Amino acid sequence: MSVSWTDWKTDDKDGEFAGPAKQDIRRTYSFPNIDSAGGIATLTIVCVLEMTMLPDGENVSLDRKLRFYLRPFRLQHEANFIMGFMTRAESHGGEFDVLAAPSGDEDGMAIIAKYGGRNDVSACIATLRAGRDLVFSLQDEQESLVNFLLPNDDTFQRLYDETIQTLQQRAVLNQILMVWNGPSKRHRRCLSW
């Protein structure tokens, strides 16, 4: 089966300087000649990174979310599946219990954003960072529903590392601006002396 894909892209999610620094990294794979409306299936992988300064003002907290958007994959309601996500050589990744839900944004699209294990997101991100071709599969209790080979390289790892550095700088800047905007003008004048 042939596959095409977009470059890994970063998207800045900061709306303003208040709150955590956010950015996501995404790629979409397209699989033509699938028995579906329009003849194309897509899988979009989105890694959302969010960094916040801790109250001590010196350390940061990193929150990572991983979402898979699959189209067409019609669901009437949330359902449990087993998602396989591993390198082609099976050196990274594994099988994960996931909860897929219909996407409210688009008909016929499912989103996988809930995982059964505490370290599942970390394991999946480590699999992406391995820089090797991937296998994505989805099965229910009865049959295998999806089985895609996903070309991959070290671009995700590079963007991930760059994004972490950017978010650390932004989280520090956000903290400085919150402190600067918090005191009264009189206190600010004292700080500027």
PDB file of C-alpha atoms in Angstrom:
ATOM      1  CA  MET A   1       0.000   0.000   0.000  1.00  0.00           C
ATOM      2  CA  SER A   2       1.388   3.404  -0.926  1.00  0.00           C
ATOM      3  CA  VAL A   3       1.496   6.155   1.631  1.00  0.00           C
ATOM      4  CA  SER A   4       2.190   9.882   1.526  1.00  0.00           C
ATOM      5  CA  TRP A   5       2.894  12.122   4.483  1.00  0.00           C
ATOM      6  CA  THR A   6       3.414  15.720   5.483  1.00  0.00           C
ATOM      7  CA  ASP A   7       6.554  17.018   7.122  1.00  0.00           C
ATOM      8  CA  TRP A   8       6.530  17.140  10.903  1.00  0.00           C
ATOM      9  CA  LYS A   9       5.355  20.652  11.780  1.00  0.00           C
ATOM     10  CA  THR A  10       5.251  22.637  14.973  1.00  0.00           C
ATOM     11  CA  ASP A  11       2.327  24.860  15.841  1.00  0.00           C
ATOM     12  CA  ASP A  12       2.538  27.494  18.560  1.00  0.00           C
ATOM     13  CA  LYS A  13      -0.486  27.309  20.888  1.00  0.00           C
ATOM     14  CA  ASP A  14       0.325  30.249  23.172  1.00  0.00           C
ATOM     15  CA  GLY A  15      -2.571  32.655  23.184  1.00  0.00           C
ATOM     16  CA  GLU A  16      -0.929  35.111  25.554  1.00  0.00           C
ATOM     17  CA  PHE A  17       1.873  35.223  28.094  1.00  0.00           C
ATOM     18  CA  ALA A  18      -0.330  34.192  31.022  1.00  0.00           C
ATOM     19  CA  GLY A  19      -0.377  30.480  31.775  1.00  0.00           C
ATOM     20  CA  PRO A  20       1.657  27.599  30.431  1.00  0.00           C
ATOM     21  CA  ALA A  21       3.730  27.688  27.247  1.00  0.00           C
ATOM     22  CA  LYS A  22       2.181  25.344  24.657  1.00  0.00           C
ATOM     23  CA  GLN A  23       3.223  23.950  21.310  1.00  0.00           C
ATOM     24  CA  ASP A  24       2.320  20.892  19.291  1.00  0.00           C
ATOM     25  CA  ILE A  25       4.150  18.757  16.757  1.00  0.00           C
ATOM     26  CA  ARG A  26       2.068  17.051  14.059  1.00  0.00           C
ATOM     27  CA  ARG A  27       2.200  14.943  10.925  1.00  0.00           C
ATOM     28  CA  THR A  28      -0.511  13.486   8.704  1.00  0.00           C
ATOM     29  CA  TYR A  29      -0.206  10.229   6.785  1.00  0.00           C
ATOM     30  CA  SER A  30      -2.521   9.571   3.816  1.00  0.00           C
ATOM     31  CA  PHE A  31      -3.323   6.145   2.450  1.00  0.00           C
ATOM     32  CA  PRO A  32      -4.909   6.191  -1.025  1.00  0.00           C
ATOM     33  CA  ASN A  33      -6.945   3.385  -2.570  1.00  0.00           C
ATOM     34  CA  ILE A  34      -8.681   2.522   0.681  1.00  0.00           C
ATOM     35  CA  ASP A  35     -12.260   1.285   0.465  1.00  0.00           C
ATOM     36  CA  SER A  36     -13.737   4.484   1.843  1.00  0.00           C
ATOM     37  CA  ALA A  37     -15.553   7.576   0.716  1.00  0.00           C
ATOM     38  CA  GLY A  38     -13.095   9.534  -1.356  1.00  0.00           C
ATOM     39  CA  GLY A  39     -10.686   6.606  -1.471  1.00  0.00           C
ATOM     40  CA  ILE A  40      -8.276   8.068   1.108  1.00  0.00           C
ATOM     41  CA  ALA A  41      -7.713   7.287   4.767  1.00  0.00           C
ATOM     42  CA  THR A  42      -5.688   9.601   6.991  1.00  0.00           C
ATOM     43  CA  LEU A  43      -3.906   9.246  10.292  1.00  0.00           C
ATOM     44  CA  THR A  44      -2.755  12.440  12.006  1.00  0.00           C
ATOM     45  CA  ILE A  45      -0.411  12.235  14.981  1.00  0.00           C
ATOM     46  CA  VAL A  46      -0.361  15.249  17.302  1.00  0.00           C
ATOM     47  CA  CYS A  47       2.032  15.555  20.247  1.00  0.00           C
ATOM     48  CA  VAL A  48       1.006  18.460  22.491  1.00  0.00           C
ATOM     49  CA  LEU A  49       3.676  19.837  24.820  1.00  0.00           C
ATOM     50  CA  GLU A  50       2.849  22.215  27.665  1.00  0.00           C
ATOM     51  CA  MET A  51       5.373  23.660  30.094  1.00  0.00           C
ATOM     52  CA  THR A  52       4.711  25.584  33.313  1.00  0.00           C
ATOM     53  CA  MET A  53       7.031  27.132  35.871  1.00  0.00           C
ATOM     54  CA  LEU A  54       6.678  25.490  39.271  1.00  0.00           C
ATOM     55  CA  PRO A  55       5.927  27.671  42.320  1.00  0.00           C
ATOM     56  CA  ASP A  56       9.595  27.570  43.330  1.00  0.00           C
ATOM     57  CA  GLY A  57      10.315  29.761  40.281  1.00  0.00           C
ATOM     58  CA  GLU A  58      13.314  27.664  39.275  1.00  0.00           C
ATOM     59  CA  ASN A  59      11.949  24.403  37.880  1.00  0.00           C
ATOM     60  CA  VAL A  60       9.461  23.617  35.143  1.00  0.00           C
ATOM     61  CA  SER A  61       6.759  20.992  34.718  1.00  0.00           C
ATOM     62  CA  LEU A  62       6.253  19.324  31.323  1.00  0.00           C
ATOM     63  CA  ASP A  63       2.847  17.917  30.366  1.00  0.00           C
ATOM     64  CA  ARG A  64       2.697  15.757  27.230  1.00  0.00           C
ATOM     65  CA  LYS A  65      -0.432  14.662  25.409  1.00  0.00           C
ATOM     66  CA  LEU A  66      -0.564  12.417  22.372  1.00  0.00           C
ATOM     67  CA  ARG A  67      -3.536  12.230  20.037  1.00  0.00           C
ATOM     68  CA  PHE A  68      -4.197  10.111  16.987  1.00  0.00           C
ATOM     69  CA  TYR A  69      -6.901  11.247  14.531  1.00  0.00           C
ATOM     70  CA  LEU A  70      -8.128   8.501  12.195  1.00  0.00           C
ATOM     71  CA  ARG A  71     -10.421   9.096   9.209  1.00  0.00           C
ATOM     72  CA  PRO A  72     -12.567   7.406   8.120  1.00  0.00           C
ATOM     73  CA  PHE A  73     -13.310   5.569  11.348  1.00  0.00           C
ATOM     74  CA  ARG A  74     -16.952   5.962  12.258  1.00  0.00           C
ATOM     75  CA  LEU A  75     -17.900   5.526  15.889  1.00  0.00           C
ATOM     76  CA  GLN A  76     -21.280   6.133  17.460  1.00  0.00           C
ATOM     77  CA  HIS A  77     -19.789   6.412  20.949  1.00  0.00           C
ATOM     78  CA  GLU A  78     -16.540   5.872  22.842  1.00  0.00           C
ATOM     79  CA  ALA A  79     -15.145   2.369  22.512  1.00  0.00           C
ATOM     80  CA  ASN A  80     -12.161   0.400  23.799  1.00  0.00           C
ATOM     81  CA  PHE A  81      -9.495  -0.806  21.394  1.00  0.00           C
ATOM     82  CA  ILE A  82      -5.985  -2.211  21.445  1.00  0.00           C
ATOM     83  CA  MET A  83      -3.622   0.122  19.626  1.00  0.00           C
ATOM     84  CA  GLY A  84      -0.329  -1.196  18.374  1.00  0.00           C
ATOM     85  CA  PHE A  85       2.294   1.516  18.023  1.00  0.00           C
ATOM     86  CA  MET A  86       5.847   0.322  17.586  1.00  0.00           C
ATOM     87  CA  THR A  87       8.907   0.582  15.429  1.00  0.00           C
ATOM     88  CA  ARG A  88       8.855  -1.775  12.474  1.00  0.00           C
ATOM     89  CA  ALA A  89      11.573  -3.886  14.137  1.00  0.00           C
ATOM     90  CA  GLU A  90       9.503  -3.857  17.377  1.00  0.00           C
ATOM     91  CA  SER A  91      12.452  -2.460  19.363  1.00  0.00           C
ATOM     92  CA  HIS A  92      10.327   0.411  20.727  1.00  0.00           C
ATOM     93  CA  GLY A  93       6.644   0.723  21.561  1.00  0.00           C
ATOM     94  CA  GLY A  94       4.092  -2.034  22.008  1.00  0.00           C
ATOM     95  CA  GLU A  95       0.368  -2.533  22.432  1.00  0.00           C
ATOM     96  CA  PHE A  96      -1.761  -0.101  24.421  1.00  0.00           C
ATOM     97  CA  ASP A  97      -5.324  -0.160  25.716  1.00  0.00           C
ATOM     98  CA  VAL A  98      -6.967   2.977  24.353  1.00  0.00           C
ATOM     99  CA  LEU A  99     -10.346   4.651  24.300  1.00  0.00           C
ATOM    100  CA  ALA A 100     -11.356   6.002  20.895  1.00  0.00           C
ATOM    101  CA  ALA A 101     -14.129   8.551  20.536  1.00  0.00           C
ATOM    102  CA  PRO A 102     -15.950  10.157  17.634  1.00  0.00           C
ATOM    103  CA  SER A 103     -14.559  13.574  16.824  1.00  0.00           C
ATOM    104  CA  GLY A 104     -17.152  16.267  17.247  1.00  0.00           C
ATOM    105  CA  ASP A 105     -15.407  18.354  14.594  1.00  0.00           C
ATOM    106  CA  GLU A 106     -15.722  16.050  11.608  1.00  0.00           C
ATOM    107  CA  ASP A 107     -18.032  13.232  10.624  1.00  0.00           C
ATOM    108  CA  GLY A 108     -16.341   9.874  10.281  1.00  0.00           C
ATOM    109  CA  MET A 109     -13.253  10.790  12.270  1.00  0.00           C
ATOM    110  CA  ALA A 110     -12.178   9.121  15.497  1.00  0.00           C
ATOM    111  CA  ILE A 111      -9.744  10.484  18.041  1.00  0.00           C
ATOM    112  CA  ILE A 112      -7.547   8.428  20.330  1.00  0.00           C
ATOM    113  CA  ALA A 113      -6.491  10.551  23.295  1.00  0.00           C
ATOM    114  CA  LYS A 114      -7.135   8.339  26.341  1.00  0.00           C
ATOM    115  CA  TYR A 115      -4.751   5.572  27.331  1.00  0.00           C
ATOM    116  CA  GLY A 116      -5.122   2.740  29.818  1.00  0.00           C
ATOM    117  CA  GLY A 117      -1.593   2.770  31.214  1.00  0.00           C
ATOM    118  CA  ARG A 118       0.164   5.439  33.192  1.00  0.00           C
ATOM    119  CA  ASN A 119       3.293   5.421  30.991  1.00  0.00           C
ATOM    120  CA  ASP A 120       1.633   4.795  27.631  1.00  0.00           C
ATOM    121  CA  VAL A 121       2.077   8.342  26.318  1.00  0.00           C
ATOM    122  CA  SER A 122       5.762   8.315  27.317  1.00  0.00           C
ATOM    123  CA  ALA A 123       6.284   4.977  25.563  1.00  0.00           C
ATOM    124  CA  CYS A 124       4.572   6.198  22.379  1.00  0.00           C
ATOM    125  CA  ILE A 125       6.597   9.427  22.325  1.00  0.00           C
ATOM    126  CA  ALA A 126       9.808   7.443  22.848  1.00  0.00           C
ATOM    127  CA  THR A 127       8.740   5.307  19.871  1.00  0.00           C
ATOM    128  CA  LEU A 128       8.332   8.424  17.703  1.00  0.00           C
ATOM    129  CA  ARG A 129      11.698   9.724  18.894  1.00  0.00           C
ATOM    130  CA  ALA A 130      13.419   6.478  17.883  1.00  0.00           C
ATOM    131  CA  GLY A 131      13.497   7.794  14.304  1.00  0.00           C
ATOM    132  CA  ARG A 132      12.596   4.476  12.715  1.00  0.00           C
ATOM    133  CA  ASP A 133       9.659   3.437  10.543  1.00  0.00           C
ATOM    134  CA  LEU A 134       6.546   2.714  12.599  1.00  0.00           C
ATOM    135  CA  VAL A 135       3.593   0.363  12.583  1.00  0.00           C
ATOM    136  CA  PHE A 136       0.199   1.640  13.722  1.00  0.00           C
ATOM    137  CA  SER A 137      -2.587  -0.891  14.235  1.00  0.00           C
ATOM    138  CA  LEU A 138      -5.981  -0.883  15.849  1.00  0.00           C
ATOM    139  CA  GLN A 139      -8.056  -3.886  16.816  1.00  0.00           C
ATOM    140  CA  ASP A 140     -11.153  -4.645  18.791  1.00  0.00           C
ATOM    141  CA  GLU A 141     -11.934  -7.894  20.599  1.00  0.00           C
ATOM    142  CA  GLN A 142     -12.768  -9.661  17.341  1.00  0.00           C
ATOM    143  CA  GLU A 143     -10.544  -8.441  14.534  1.00  0.00           C
ATOM    144  CA  SER A 144      -7.770  -6.213  13.300  1.00  0.00           C
ATOM    145  CA  LEU A 145      -9.296  -3.013  11.912  1.00  0.00           C
ATOM    146  CA  VAL A 146      -6.299  -0.919  10.871  1.00  0.00           C
ATOM    147  CA  ASN A 147      -2.702  -1.786  10.057  1.00  0.00           C
ATOM    148  CA  PHE A 148      -0.515   1.025   8.651  1.00  0.00           C
ATOM    149  CA  LEU A 149       3.210   1.249   8.004  1.00  0.00           C
ATOM    150  CA  LEU A 150       4.360   4.800   8.809  1.00  0.00           C
ATOM    151  CA  PRO A 151       7.638   6.111   7.410  1.00  0.00           C
ATOM    152  CA  ASN A 152       9.580   8.009  10.080  1.00  0.00           C
ATOM    153  CA  ASP A 153      12.990   9.600  10.542  1.00  0.00           C
ATOM    154  CA  ASP A 154      14.802  11.633  13.186  1.00  0.00           C
ATOM    155  CA  THR A 155      12.894  14.865  12.370  1.00  0.00           C
ATOM    156  CA  PHE A 156      10.385  14.316  15.195  1.00  0.00           C
ATOM    157  CA  GLN A 157      13.186  13.915  17.740  1.00  0.00           C
ATOM    158  CA  ARG A 158      14.922  17.095  16.535  1.00  0.00           C
ATOM    159  CA  LEU A 159      11.675  19.125  16.640  1.00  0.00           C
ATOM    160  CA  TYR A 160      10.779  17.652  20.029  1.00  0.00           C
ATOM    161  CA  ASP A 161      14.139  18.684  21.534  1.00  0.00           C
ATOM    162  CA  GLU A 162      13.948  22.168  19.956  1.00  0.00           C
ATOM    163  CA  THR A 163      10.373  22.609  21.196  1.00  0.00           C
ATOM    164  CA  ILE A 164      11.329  21.650  24.755  1.00  0.00           C
ATOM    165  CA  GLN A 165      14.078  24.299  24.732  1.00  0.00           C
ATOM    166  CA  THR A 166      11.717  26.932  23.318  1.00  0.00           C
ATOM    167  CA  LEU A 167       9.021  26.097  25.869  1.00  0.00           C
ATOM    168  CA  GLN A 168      11.505  26.312  28.755  1.00  0.00           C
ATOM    169  CA  GLN A 169      12.515  29.801  27.644  1.00  0.00           C
ATOM    170  CA  ARG A 170       8.886  30.816  27.146  1.00  0.00           C
ATOM    171  CA  ALA A 171       7.828  29.438  30.542  1.00  0.00           C
ATOM    172  CA  VAL A 172      10.542  31.502  32.233  1.00  0.00           C
ATOM    173  CA  LEU A 173       9.494  34.590  30.259  1.00  0.00           C
ATOM    174  CA  ASN A 174       5.833  33.997  31.148  1.00  0.00           C
ATOM    175  CA  GLN A 175       6.788  33.788  34.836  1.00  0.00           C
ATOM    176  CA  ILE A 176       8.801  37.013  34.639  1.00  0.00           C
ATOM    177  CA  LEU A 177       5.940  38.828  32.908  1.00  0.00           C
ATOM    178  CA  MET A 178       3.403  37.564  35.442  1.00  0.00           C
ATOM    179  CA  VAL A 179       5.596  38.827  38.291  1.00  0.00           C
ATOM    180  CA  TRP A 180       6.224  42.116  36.486  1.00  0.00           C
ATOM    181  CA  ASN A 181       2.526  42.681  35.747  1.00  0.00           C
ATOM    182  CA  GLY A 182       1.438  41.595  39.227  1.00  0.00           C
ATOM    183  CA  PRO A 183       2.923  44.261  41.529  1.00  0.00           C
ATOM    184  CA  SER A 184       1.590  47.787  41.790  1.00  0.00           C
ATOM    185  CA  LYS A 185       3.230  50.552  39.751  1.00  0.00           C
ATOM    186  CA  ARG A 186       4.954  51.827  42.862  1.00  0.00           C
ATOM    187  CA  HIS A 187       6.516  48.440  43.453  1.00  0.00           C
ATOM    188  CA  ARG A 188       7.537  48.236  39.778  1.00  0.00           C
ATOM    189  CA  ARG A 189       9.369  51.532  40.094  1.00  0.00           C
ATOM    190  CA  CYS A 190      11.290  50.066  43.020  1.00  0.00           C
ATOM    191  CA  LEU A 191      12.216  47.044  40.913  1.00  0.00           C
ATOM    192  CA  SER A 192      13.526  49.212  38.098  1.00  0.00           C
ATOM    193  CA  TRP A 193      15.979  51.143  40.328  1.00  0.00           C
TER     194      TRP A 193
END
